[in-house]
Coordinates of C-alpha atoms in Angstrom, one line a residue:
Chain T
M1 CA 28.1 -5.5 16.0
S2 CA 31.9 -5.9 17.5
F3 CA 33.2 -7.9 20.2
P4 CA 36.0 -7.2 22.3
K5 CA 39.2 -8.9 21.0
S6 CA 39.9 -10.7 24.5
L7 CA 36.4 -12.6 23.8
S8 CA 37.8 -13.9 20.5
P9 CA 40.8 -16.0 20.7
S10 CA 42.6 -16.7 17.7
S11 CA 41.4 -19.9 16.0
K12 CA 44.7 -21.2 15.7
R13 CA 44.7 -22.2 19.6
L14 CA 41.7 -24.2 19.5
P15 CA 41.7 -26.1 16.0
T16 CA 39.5 -29.3 17.5
V17 CA 36.8 -27.2 18.7
E18 CA 36.6 -25.4 15.4
I19 CA 36.3 -28.3 13.5
Q20 CA 33.3 -30.2 15.6
L21 CA 31.5 -27.0 15.4
D22 CA 31.1 -27.2 11.7
Q23 CA 30.1 -30.8 12.0
I24 CA 27.3 -30.0 14.6
E25 CA 26.3 -27.0 12.0
E26 CA 25.9 -29.4 9.1
G27 CA 23.1 -31.3 10.8
T28 CA 20.0 -28.9 9.6
S29 CA 20.6 -25.5 8.5
L30 CA 18.0 -22.7 8.7
W31 CA 17.4 -22.8 5.0
Q32 CA 16.9 -26.7 5.1
D33 CA 14.5 -26.7 7.8
A34 CA 12.6 -23.9 6.1
W35 CA 12.6 -25.6 2.5
R36 CA 11.0 -28.7 4.4
R37 CA 8.4 -26.7 6.1
L38 CA 7.4 -24.9 2.7
S39 CA 7.3 -28.1 0.8
S40 CA 5.0 -29.5 3.0
N41 CA 2.5 -26.1 2.5
R42 CA 0.8 -27.3 -0.4
L43 CA -0.8 -24.0 -1.0
A44 CA 2.4 -21.9 -0.9
L45 CA 4.2 -24.6 -3.3
I46 CA 1.5 -24.4 -5.9
S47 CA 1.7 -20.5 -5.7
F48 CA 5.7 -21.0 -6.3
W49 CA 5.0 -23.0 -9.2
L50 CA 2.1 -20.7 -10.8
L51 CA 4.7 -18.0 -10.5
V52 CA 7.3 -19.4 -12.1
A53 CA 4.8 -20.3 -14.9
M54 CA 3.6 -16.7 -14.8
V55 CA 7.2 -15.6 -14.9
L56 CA 8.1 -17.6 -17.8
F57 CA 4.9 -17.1 -19.6
C58 CA 5.8 -13.2 -19.4
F59 CA 9.5 -13.1 -20.2
V60 CA 9.7 -15.8 -22.7
G61 CA 6.2 -15.7 -24.3
P62 CA 6.6 -12.6 -26.0
L63 CA 9.2 -14.5 -28.0
L64 CA 7.0 -17.0 -29.3
T65 CA 4.3 -14.5 -30.3
S66 CA 4.6 -13.4 -34.0
Y67 CA 3.0 -9.8 -32.9
S68 CA 4.7 -6.8 -31.7
Y69 CA 2.9 -5.3 -28.3
R70 CA 3.8 -2.0 -30.0
T71 CA 3.0 -1.5 -34.0
P72 CA -0.7 -0.6 -34.4
N73 CA -2.6 -2.2 -37.1
L74 CA -5.9 -0.2 -37.2
D75 CA -7.6 -2.8 -39.5
N76 CA -7.9 -5.5 -37.0
A77 CA -8.8 -3.1 -34.0
L78 CA -11.1 -4.8 -30.9
Q79 CA -11.5 -8.2 -32.4
G80 CA -12.6 -10.7 -29.9
P81 CA -10.5 -13.6 -29.1
S82 CA -9.9 -16.0 -31.9
W83 CA -7.3 -18.6 -33.2
A84 CA -4.9 -15.8 -34.6
H85 CA -5.4 -13.6 -31.5
W86 CA -6.2 -15.8 -28.6
F87 CA -7.0 -12.8 -26.1
G88 CA -8.1 -10.6 -29.2
T89 CA -7.0 -7.4 -29.9
D90 CA -7.0 -4.0 -28.3
D91 CA -8.4 -0.8 -29.5
L92 CA -5.1 -0.1 -31.8
G93 CA -5.4 -3.7 -33.3
R94 CA -2.3 -5.2 -31.0
D95 CA -2.6 -8.8 -30.0
Q96 CA -3.8 -8.3 -26.6
L97 CA -1.9 -11.7 -25.8
T98 CA 1.3 -10.5 -26.3
R99 CA 0.2 -7.1 -24.6
V100 CA -0.7 -9.1 -21.5
M101 CA 2.7 -10.6 -21.4
K102 CA 4.7 -7.6 -22.0
G103 CA 2.4 -6.1 -19.2
G104 CA 3.4 -8.8 -17.0
Q105 CA 7.1 -8.0 -17.8
I106 CA 6.6 -4.5 -16.7
S107 CA 4.2 -5.3 -13.7
L108 CA 6.8 -7.9 -12.4
G109 CA 9.8 -5.9 -13.2
V110 CA 8.8 -2.8 -11.5
G111 CA 7.7 -5.1 -8.8
I112 CA 10.9 -6.6 -7.9
L113 CA 13.3 -3.7 -8.8
A114 CA 11.4 -1.1 -6.5
T115 CA 11.1 -3.8 -3.8
T116 CA 14.8 -4.1 -4.2
V117 CA 15.4 -0.1 -3.9
S118 CA 13.1 -0.4 -0.8
L119 CA 15.2 -3.3 0.7
I120 CA 18.5 -1.6 0.2
I121 CA 17.0 1.5 1.8
G122 CA 15.4 -0.4 4.4
V123 CA 18.0 -2.8 5.5
L124 CA 20.9 0.1 5.5
Y125 CA 18.7 2.5 7.4
G126 CA 17.5 -0.1 10.0
A127 CA 20.6 -1.9 10.7
T128 CA 22.3 1.6 11.1
A129 CA 19.6 2.6 13.6
A130 CA 19.9 -0.9 15.4
Y131 CA 23.8 -0.5 15.4
L132 CA 24.3 2.7 16.4
G133 CA 21.4 2.7 19.5
G134 CA 20.9 5.4 21.7
K135 CA 19.9 9.1 20.8
I136 CA 20.9 8.6 16.8
D137 CA 18.3 5.5 16.9
N138 CA 15.7 7.3 18.4
A139 CA 15.8 10.5 16.2
M140 CA 16.0 8.0 13.0
M141 CA 13.3 6.1 14.3
R142 CA 11.3 9.2 15.0
F143 CA 11.7 10.4 11.5
V144 CA 10.4 7.1 10.0
D145 CA 7.3 7.9 12.1
V146 CA 7.1 10.9 10.9
L147 CA 7.1 10.0 7.1
Y148 CA 4.4 7.2 8.1
A149 CA 2.2 9.8 9.3
L150 CA 2.1 11.7 5.8
P151 CA -0.7 10.9 3.1
F152 CA 2.2 9.0 0.9
T153 CA -0.2 7.8 -2.1
I154 CA -1.3 11.9 -2.5
F155 CA 2.3 12.7 -2.9
V156 CA 3.3 9.8 -5.2
I157 CA 0.5 10.8 -7.4
L158 CA 1.5 14.7 -7.4
L159 CA 5.3 13.3 -8.0
M160 CA 3.9 11.4 -10.9
T161 CA 1.7 14.3 -12.4
L162 CA 4.1 16.6 -12.0
F163 CA 7.3 15.6 -13.2
E164 CA 8.1 13.8 -16.4
R165 CA 7.0 10.3 -16.2
S166 CA 9.6 7.3 -16.6
I167 CA 10.4 4.0 -15.1
L168 CA 12.7 5.4 -13.3
L169 CA 11.0 7.8 -11.4
L170 CA 8.2 5.1 -11.0
F171 CA 10.2 2.7 -9.1
L172 CA 12.5 5.1 -7.1
V173 CA 9.0 6.9 -5.8
I174 CA 7.9 3.4 -4.8
G175 CA 10.9 2.2 -3.4
A176 CA 11.1 5.2 -1.4
V177 CA 7.6 4.7 0.0
E178 CA 8.1 1.1 0.7
W179 CA 11.2 1.4 2.8
L180 CA 9.8 2.7 6.1
T181 CA 8.5 -0.8 6.9
M182 CA 11.5 -2.8 6.2
A183 CA 13.5 0.1 8.4
R184 CA 11.5 -1.0 11.0
I185 CA 11.6 -4.6 10.4
V186 CA 15.3 -4.8 10.0
R187 CA 16.0 -2.7 13.4
G188 CA 13.8 -4.5 15.6
Q189 CA 15.1 -8.0 14.4
V190 CA 18.9 -6.9 14.7
I191 CA 17.9 -5.4 18.2
S192 CA 16.5 -8.8 19.3
L193 CA 19.2 -10.6 18.1
K194 CA 22.0 -8.9 19.6
R195 CA 20.7 -9.5 23.1
Q196 CA 19.7 -13.4 22.4
E197 CA 21.7 -16.1 24.2
F198 CA 23.1 -18.0 20.8
I199 CA 25.0 -14.7 20.0
E200 CA 26.3 -15.0 23.5
A201 CA 27.1 -18.1 23.2
A202 CA 28.8 -17.9 20.0
V203 CA 31.0 -15.3 21.4
S204 CA 31.7 -17.4 24.4
M205 CA 32.8 -20.1 22.2
G206 CA 35.6 -17.9 20.5
L207 CA 33.9 -17.6 17.2
S208 CA 35.4 -14.7 15.3
T209 CA 33.3 -11.6 14.8
R210 CA 33.3 -12.1 10.9
R211 CA 31.9 -15.8 11.5
I212 CA 29.2 -14.5 13.9
I213 CA 27.9 -12.1 11.7
V214 CA 28.4 -14.4 8.3
R215 CA 26.9 -17.9 10.0
H216 CA 24.5 -16.0 12.7
L217 CA 23.4 -12.7 12.3
I218 CA 23.0 -12.4 8.3
P219 CA 20.9 -15.7 8.4
N220 CA 18.6 -14.8 10.8
V221 CA 17.9 -11.4 9.5
L222 CA 17.9 -12.5 5.9
G223 CA 14.9 -14.8 6.8
V224 CA 12.7 -11.7 8.0
V225 CA 13.8 -9.9 5.3
A226 CA 13.1 -12.5 2.7
V227 CA 9.6 -12.8 4.3
Y228 CA 8.9 -9.0 4.2
A229 CA 10.5 -8.7 0.5
T230 CA 8.2 -11.4 -0.9
L231 CA 5.2 -9.4 0.6
T232 CA 6.5 -6.3 -0.6
V233 CA 6.2 -7.3 -4.2
P234 CA 2.6 -7.4 -4.3
A235 CA 2.1 -4.3 -2.5
V236 CA 4.4 -2.5 -4.9
M237 CA 2.8 -4.0 -8.2
L238 CA -0.3 -2.7 -6.6
L239 CA 1.0 0.7 -6.5
E240 CA 2.3 0.7 -9.7
S241 CA -1.0 -0.6 -11.4
F242 CA -3.0 1.9 -9.5
L243 CA -0.7 4.8 -11.0
S244 CA -0.9 3.4 -14.4
F245 CA -4.6 3.0 -13.9
L246 CA -5.0 6.4 -13.4
G247 CA -2.6 7.0 -16.5
L248 CA 0.6 8.1 -14.1
G249 CA 2.4 4.8 -14.2
V250 CA 4.2 3.5 -17.5
Q251 CA 3.5 5.6 -20.8
P252 CA 2.2 4.2 -23.8
P253 CA 2.9 2.2 -26.1
M254 CA 4.3 0.4 -23.2
P255 CA 1.9 -1.7 -21.2
S256 CA 1.4 -2.8 -17.6
W257 CA -1.3 -4.8 -16.0
G258 CA -2.6 -1.5 -14.8
S259 CA -3.1 0.3 -17.9
L260 CA -4.5 -3.0 -19.5
I261 CA -7.2 -3.3 -17.0
K262 CA -7.7 0.7 -17.4
L263 CA -8.3 0.5 -21.2
G264 CA -10.6 -2.9 -20.4
A265 CA -12.8 -0.7 -17.7
D266 CA -13.0 2.0 -20.4
N267 CA -14.8 -0.5 -23.2
L268 CA -16.4 -2.8 -20.7
Q269 CA -20.1 -2.7 -22.3
L270 CA -18.9 -3.9 -25.4
Y271 CA -15.7 -5.8 -25.0
P272 CA -15.7 -7.1 -21.6
Y273 CA -12.6 -9.6 -22.5
L274 CA -10.3 -6.7 -22.4
L275 CA -11.0 -6.2 -18.8
V276 CA -11.7 -9.8 -17.6
I277 CA -8.0 -11.2 -18.9
P278 CA -5.9 -8.5 -17.2
A279 CA -7.5 -8.4 -14.4
L280 CA -7.3 -12.3 -13.9
F281 CA -3.7 -12.5 -14.6
F282 CA -3.0 -9.4 -12.3
S283 CA -5.1 -11.1 -9.3
L284 CA -3.8 -14.2 -9.7
T285 CA -0.3 -13.0 -9.4
L286 CA -1.1 -11.1 -6.4
F287 CA -3.1 -14.0 -4.9
C288 CA 0.1 -16.4 -5.5
L289 CA 2.8 -13.8 -4.1
N290 CA 0.6 -13.2 -1.1
F291 CA 0.3 -17.0 -0.2
L292 CA 3.7 -17.5 -1.2
G293 CA 4.8 -14.5 1.4
D294 CA 2.6 -16.1 4.0
G295 CA 4.0 -19.7 3.6
L296 CA 7.6 -18.3 3.6
R297 CA 6.6 -16.7 7.2
D298 CA 5.4 -19.7 8.5
A299 CA 8.5 -21.7 7.2
L300 CA 11.3 -19.0 8.1
D301 CA 9.8 -18.3 11.3
P302 CA 7.7 -20.8 13.1
Q303 CA 7.6 -18.7 16.2
S304 CA 5.2 -15.9 14.5
S305 CA 1.6 -17.0 14.1
K306 CA -0.1 -16.3 11.0
D307 CA -2.3 -12.9 12.1
Chain X
M1 CA -5.9 13.6 29.0
F2 CA -6.3 17.2 28.0
K3 CA -2.6 17.8 28.1
F4 CA -2.2 14.9 25.7
I5 CA -4.7 16.1 23.1
L6 CA -3.1 19.4 23.1
Y7 CA 0.2 17.9 22.4
R8 CA -0.9 15.6 19.7
L9 CA -3.0 18.4 18.3
L10 CA -0.2 20.7 18.1
Q11 CA 1.9 18.0 16.5
T12 CA -0.9 17.6 13.9
L13 CA -0.6 21.2 12.9
L14 CA 2.9 20.9 12.8
V15 CA 2.4 17.9 10.0
L16 CA -0.2 19.8 8.1
W17 CA 2.4 23.0 8.0
V18 CA 5.0 20.7 6.7
I19 CA 2.6 19.0 4.1
V20 CA 1.4 22.7 3.0
T21 CA 5.0 23.9 2.3
V22 CA 6.4 20.6 0.9
T23 CA 3.7 20.6 -1.9
F24 CA 3.5 24.4 -2.3
F25 CA 7.4 24.2 -3.6
L26 CA 6.9 20.7 -4.6
V27 CA 4.5 22.0 -7.3
R28 CA 6.1 25.1 -8.2
L29 CA 9.5 23.0 -9.1
A30 CA 7.8 21.2 -11.5
P31 CA 8.3 22.2 -15.1
G32 CA 5.5 23.7 -16.7
D33 CA 2.7 26.2 -15.3
P34 CA -1.1 26.4 -15.2
F35 CA -1.4 28.2 -18.6
S36 CA 1.1 26.0 -20.8
A37 CA -1.9 23.6 -21.9
E38 CA -3.0 26.1 -24.0
R39 CA -0.7 26.6 -26.8
S40 CA -2.4 29.3 -28.6
M41 CA -2.0 31.8 -26.2
P42 CA 0.0 34.9 -27.3
S43 CA 3.0 35.9 -24.7
H44 CA 1.9 38.9 -23.5
V45 CA -1.7 37.3 -22.6
K46 CA 0.2 34.9 -20.5
E47 CA 2.1 37.5 -19.2
R48 CA -0.9 39.4 -18.0
L49 CA -2.2 36.4 -16.4
M50 CA 0.6 35.3 -14.5
Q51 CA 0.8 39.1 -13.1
H52 CA -2.9 39.1 -12.4
Y53 CA -2.2 35.7 -9.9
G54 CA 1.0 37.2 -8.7
L55 CA 2.8 33.9 -10.2
D56 CA 5.7 36.5 -11.7
Q57 CA 6.8 37.2 -8.2
P58 CA 9.5 35.3 -6.2
A59 CA 8.2 31.8 -4.5
W60 CA 8.8 33.1 -1.2
V61 CA 6.4 36.1 -1.7
Q62 CA 4.1 33.8 -3.1
Y63 CA 4.4 31.4 -0.1
G64 CA 3.8 34.2 2.2
N65 CA 0.9 35.4 0.3
Y66 CA -0.5 32.0 0.3
V67 CA -0.3 31.2 4.0
S68 CA -1.9 34.5 4.9
S69 CA -4.8 33.8 2.8
L70 CA -5.1 30.1 3.8
L71 CA -5.1 31.5 7.6
Q72 CA -8.1 33.4 6.6
G73 CA -9.7 30.4 5.1
D74 CA -9.3 31.5 1.7
L75 CA -8.0 28.8 -0.2
G76 CA -7.3 31.5 -3.9
P77 CA -8.5 31.2 -7.1
S78 CA -8.7 28.3 -9.4
Y79 CA -6.6 28.8 -12.4
T80 CA -8.3 26.5 -14.6
Q81 CA -11.9 26.9 -13.5
S82 CA -14.5 29.8 -12.7
R83 CA -15.2 28.7 -9.7
N84 CA -12.5 29.7 -6.7
V85 CA -11.1 26.6 -4.9
N86 CA -13.4 27.1 -2.0
Q87 CA -16.2 26.9 -3.9
I88 CA -15.1 23.8 -5.7
L89 CA -14.2 22.0 -2.5
A90 CA -17.8 23.0 -1.0
Q91 CA -19.4 21.5 -4.2
T92 CA -16.9 17.9 -4.5
F93 CA -16.1 17.2 -1.0
P94 CA -19.8 16.4 0.3
V95 CA -19.9 14.1 -2.6
S96 CA -16.6 12.2 -1.8
L97 CA -17.5 12.3 2.0
E98 CA -20.5 10.5 1.5
L99 CA -19.0 7.9 -0.7
G100 CA -16.3 7.3 1.9
A101 CA -18.7 7.1 4.7
W102 CA -20.9 4.3 2.7
A103 CA -17.8 2.5 2.2
L104 CA -16.6 2.5 5.7
L105 CA -19.8 1.5 7.3
I106 CA -19.9 -1.4 4.5
A107 CA -16.3 -2.6 5.8
L108 CA -17.2 -2.4 9.1
C109 CA -20.6 -3.9 9.4
I110 CA -18.9 -7.0 7.0
G111 CA -15.4 -7.0 8.2
L112 CA -16.3 -6.9 12.2
P113 CA -18.9 -9.8 12.5
V114 CA -16.9 -12.1 10.2
G115 CA -13.8 -11.1 12.0
V116 CA -15.5 -12.3 15.4
V117 CA -17.3 -15.3 14.1
A118 CA -14.1 -16.8 12.6
A119 CA -12.4 -16.1 15.6
V120 CA -14.7 -17.8 18.0
Y121 CA -15.1 -20.6 15.4
R122 CA -11.4 -20.9 14.6
N123 CA -10.2 -23.9 12.5
T124 CA -13.9 -24.7 11.4
R125 CA -15.4 -24.1 8.2
L126 CA -17.1 -20.8 9.7
D127 CA -13.4 -19.9 9.8
Y128 CA -11.5 -21.0 6.7
V129 CA -14.4 -20.4 4.0
P130 CA -14.8 -16.4 5.0
M131 CA -10.8 -16.0 5.4
S132 CA -10.4 -17.6 2.3
M133 CA -12.7 -15.0 0.8
A134 CA -10.9 -12.4 2.6
M135 CA -7.8 -13.5 1.3
V136 CA -9.4 -13.1 -2.2
G137 CA -10.7 -9.8 -1.4
I138 CA -7.3 -8.5 -0.4
C139 CA -6.0 -9.5 -3.7
L140 CA -8.7 -7.7 -5.7
P141 CA -7.7 -4.1 -5.9
T142 CA -10.6 -1.7 -6.1
F143 CA -9.2 -0.8 -9.8
V144 CA -10.1 -4.4 -10.8
L145 CA -12.8 -5.0 -8.4
G146 CA -14.7 -1.7 -9.6
P147 CA -14.7 -2.5 -13.4
L148 CA -15.8 -6.1 -12.7
L149 CA -18.6 -5.2 -10.4
A150 CA -19.9 -2.7 -13.0
L151 CA -19.4 -5.3 -15.7
F152 CA -21.4 -7.7 -13.9
F153 CA -24.1 -5.7 -12.0
G154 CA -24.2 -2.8 -14.5
V155 CA -23.8 -4.7 -18.0
W156 CA -24.9 -8.1 -17.5
L157 CA -27.6 -8.1 -15.1
N158 CA -28.5 -4.6 -15.7
W159 CA -29.3 -3.9 -12.0
F160 CA -27.2 -0.6 -11.9
N161 CA -26.2 2.2 -13.8
V162 CA -22.3 1.7 -15.1
S163 CA -21.7 5.4 -14.1
G164 CA -23.2 8.6 -12.6
W165 CA -24.1 9.9 -9.4
F166 CA -27.6 10.6 -9.2
G167 CA -30.1 8.4 -7.3
P168 CA -29.3 6.0 -4.2
H169 CA -29.1 3.6 -6.6
D170 CA -25.6 5.0 -8.0
R171 CA -24.1 4.5 -4.4
V172 CA -24.2 0.6 -4.1
L173 CA -21.5 0.1 -6.5
P174 CA -18.7 2.4 -5.9
A175 CA -19.5 2.2 -1.9
L176 CA -19.2 -1.7 -2.3
T177 CA -16.3 -1.4 -4.7
I178 CA -14.2 0.5 -1.9
G179 CA -15.9 -1.3 0.9
L180 CA -15.5 -5.0 0.2
V181 CA -11.7 -4.8 0.2
Y182 CA -11.5 -3.1 3.2
A183 CA -14.2 -5.3 4.9
A184 CA -11.6 -8.0 3.9
V185 CA -8.9 -6.4 6.0
I186 CA -10.9 -5.7 8.6
A187 CA -12.2 -9.3 8.7
R188 CA -8.6 -10.5 8.9
I189 CA -7.4 -8.0 11.5
T190 CA -10.5 -8.2 13.8
R191 CA -9.7 -12.3 13.8
G192 CA -6.2 -11.9 14.9
G193 CA -7.2 -9.3 17.6
M194 CA -10.0 -11.7 18.9
L195 CA -7.5 -14.6 18.7
E196 CA -5.1 -13.2 20.8
I197 CA -7.6 -12.3 23.7
L198 CA -9.3 -15.5 23.5
T199 CA -6.2 -17.5 24.4
R200 CA -5.4 -15.5 27.3
D201 CA -5.5 -16.7 31.1
F202 CA -8.7 -14.3 32.2
I203 CA -10.9 -16.0 29.4
R204 CA -10.6 -19.4 30.7
T205 CA -10.9 -18.3 34.1
A206 CA -14.2 -16.7 32.9
R207 CA -15.2 -19.6 31.4
A208 CA -14.4 -21.6 34.2
K209 CA -16.7 -19.7 36.6
G210 CA -19.5 -20.4 34.3
V211 CA -19.5 -16.7 32.9
P212 CA -22.2 -17.0 29.8
F213 CA -20.9 -17.1 26.4
H214 CA -22.2 -13.9 25.1
T215 CA -20.9 -12.1 28.1
I216 CA -17.4 -13.6 27.6
I217 CA -17.3 -12.4 23.8
F218 CA -19.3 -8.8 24.1
K219 CA -17.9 -7.9 27.5
H220 CA -14.3 -9.7 28.0
T221 CA -13.2 -10.0 24.8
L222 CA -14.3 -7.0 22.1
R223 CA -12.6 -4.3 23.9
G224 CA -9.3 -5.7 24.0
G225 CA -9.9 -7.6 20.8
L226 CA -10.9 -4.6 18.5
L227 CA -8.0 -2.4 19.6
P228 CA -6.0 -3.6 16.0
V229 CA -8.8 -2.6 14.2
V230 CA -9.3 0.8 16.0
S231 CA -5.4 1.4 15.1
Y232 CA -6.1 0.2 11.4
M233 CA -8.8 2.9 11.1
G234 CA -6.3 5.8 10.1
P235 CA -4.4 3.6 7.5
A236 CA -7.9 2.7 6.1
L237 CA -9.4 6.1 5.9
A238 CA -6.0 6.7 3.8
G239 CA -6.7 4.1 1.7
V240 CA -10.3 4.8 1.1
I241 CA -9.4 8.3 0.0
S242 CA -7.1 6.9 -2.6
G243 CA -9.5 4.5 -3.4
S244 CA -11.8 7.5 -4.0
F245 CA -9.1 8.6 -7.0
V246 CA -10.1 5.3 -8.9
V247 CA -13.9 4.9 -8.1
E248 CA -14.4 8.2 -8.9
T249 CA -12.9 7.9 -12.2
I250 CA -14.6 4.3 -13.1
F251 CA -18.1 5.5 -12.0
Q252 CA -17.5 9.1 -13.0
I253 CA -18.5 10.5 -9.7
P254 CA -18.3 14.3 -9.3
G255 CA -16.2 14.1 -6.3
L256 CA -12.6 15.6 -4.8
G257 CA -10.6 12.5 -5.8
R258 CA -11.3 13.3 -9.8
E259 CA -10.7 17.1 -9.0
F260 CA -7.4 16.2 -7.3
V261 CA -6.1 13.5 -10.3
S262 CA -7.3 16.2 -12.9
S263 CA -5.9 19.2 -11.0
A264 CA -2.3 17.7 -10.7
F265 CA -2.5 16.9 -14.5
N266 CA -3.5 20.6 -15.1
R267 CA -1.0 22.0 -12.6
D268 CA -3.9 24.1 -11.4
Y269 CA -1.4 25.0 -8.2
T270 CA -4.1 26.5 -5.8
L271 CA -6.8 23.9 -6.4
V272 CA -3.9 20.8 -6.0
L273 CA -3.0 22.8 -2.6
G274 CA -6.5 23.0 -1.4
T275 CA -7.1 19.4 -2.1
V276 CA -3.9 18.1 -0.7
I277 CA -5.0 20.4 2.5
V278 CA -8.0 18.6 2.7
Y279 CA -6.7 15.3 2.7
A280 CA -3.9 15.7 5.0
A281 CA -6.5 17.4 7.3
L282 CA -8.6 14.7 7.3
I283 CA -6.0 11.8 7.6
T284 CA -4.0 13.8 10.5
L285 CA -7.4 14.3 12.2
A286 CA -8.5 10.6 12.0
N287 CA -5.1 9.5 13.2
L288 CA -5.7 12.0 16.1
L289 CA -8.8 10.5 16.7
V290 CA -7.9 6.8 16.5
D291 CA -5.1 7.8 19.0
I292 CA -7.4 9.2 21.7
V293 CA -9.9 6.2 21.1
Q294 CA -7.0 4.1 21.4
V295 CA -6.2 5.3 25.3
L296 CA -9.8 5.3 26.1
L297 CA -10.2 1.8 25.2
N298 CA -6.8 0.8 26.7
P299 CA -6.2 2.2 29.9
R300 CA -2.5 0.6 30.0
I301 CA -1.4 3.1 27.3
R302 CA -0.1 6.1 29.3
F303 CA -0.6 9.6 27.7
E304 CA 3.2 10.5 28.6
D305 CA 4.4 7.7 26.3
S306 CA 2.9 9.1 23.4

């Protein structure tokens, strides 16, 4: 967004106005408001702390257990939960607790990384389309519409079966699918912001372009992006685990919650604990992420209703 | 209306062509070939096989041959099975279609009434309890719900078989697995759509006039309130299809989903293409149908706009 130079006088000529503006803005910022609203939402707050606990469990936990997630110990295979192995052992005698932790690392890690990929592509694409406007915008968004119409899961499965599977390919593929909605959201947000009165007011008050972008445009877009990103993480984790369940995601001996659930599903008649425990961890995480995303949406964008 | 349908039909054909082309070259770009799995195969046998199926020709020639036989309805031979692709599809597709139909039926029969009731009695227990359950349902993907249902109803209660596709009994768990997840989503969407209409002025006017309650719901609100559900049916169908990949693996159902996954693993080029074409046609045609129904339900959408 650029403004004609004549509209933004240099700040040297109006020093007093500038200082007063700073004082007004310090009242309550968007983020302070949002934090206050979020902390009053008990469900979202519980979800937040549960997620923190889950991240600690998955990333710090493996350091505290004395087992390896990859070294098989066939003498010890398929033991039920016990003091030595809280979650039992899997078909190769590996400690299931350690594997659930490691699987969580992979699932959460892929979720966050792929969301970041989709975030970068989506924000750049959407903001560019909104900024350029007109015919280019139209063409860019038509392209997104066409991609939307394609049966993407099928292509993701094709890519994952046909090419050498790696975690890199996995989150590139997932990120490439998930950026579409992000692009649409960012574009819509930037276009509506461009037209809003407070931007006009900021221009007429003589704020510099940089200041308008940094203090007014970015925070407003960031709110929506943050909300949508929180809701993308569970969607990505779902896709990753779906692929891992089919045997197309992360490759053994690396576990993911999806592949652990697959092992449990294959052995559910005799060893139900192999299914129930990873399923519980996975669902709980999805649950928390969805509730936190909903809570963030209410906190950052009070005008939009829940449904 | 006719012009609109014709235009969308052409667009659908274009999308289908793009999908066929992209898939065709994607499969051939990938390393490996249909016969690389059998390591013991002598090289001259493999050469003869490649020659027999025309796989030694340049990709463009293969593409031309494939498209021309496709236009005559021939999807070609399978490279890993003795049946040809048409026969495989004819055997497996009806199974998946039946599964998908049951699943969608369950999703609609549970999702719609629950959503409507939750919207009408909003902010009461009739709203909170089902909607919290819907949130749980959304967080339980098919590959979690399926094994859990199999464990609970199949192993512990022993009501159903854990796997197989023989009697009507065997339809219950797979259809529920896919259906319940979409029932949850449809319930949420229905509630949202209904709420939006219920807060409109014309509903208040109707109430003030003394229009009976059920007339307000069934005549005035449903038509507009269900629009979001109709537009969700396209994505729902795509979701049911990808759900079938998982469910057919879990419950060992001889359907198209399992065939697709295994054919991609085996690089059975023609079978992969055949299944992708069926899926793509299904999804794009469903989207077309959804658009038409949407126009019929909502006179404000003008054909020219699309």
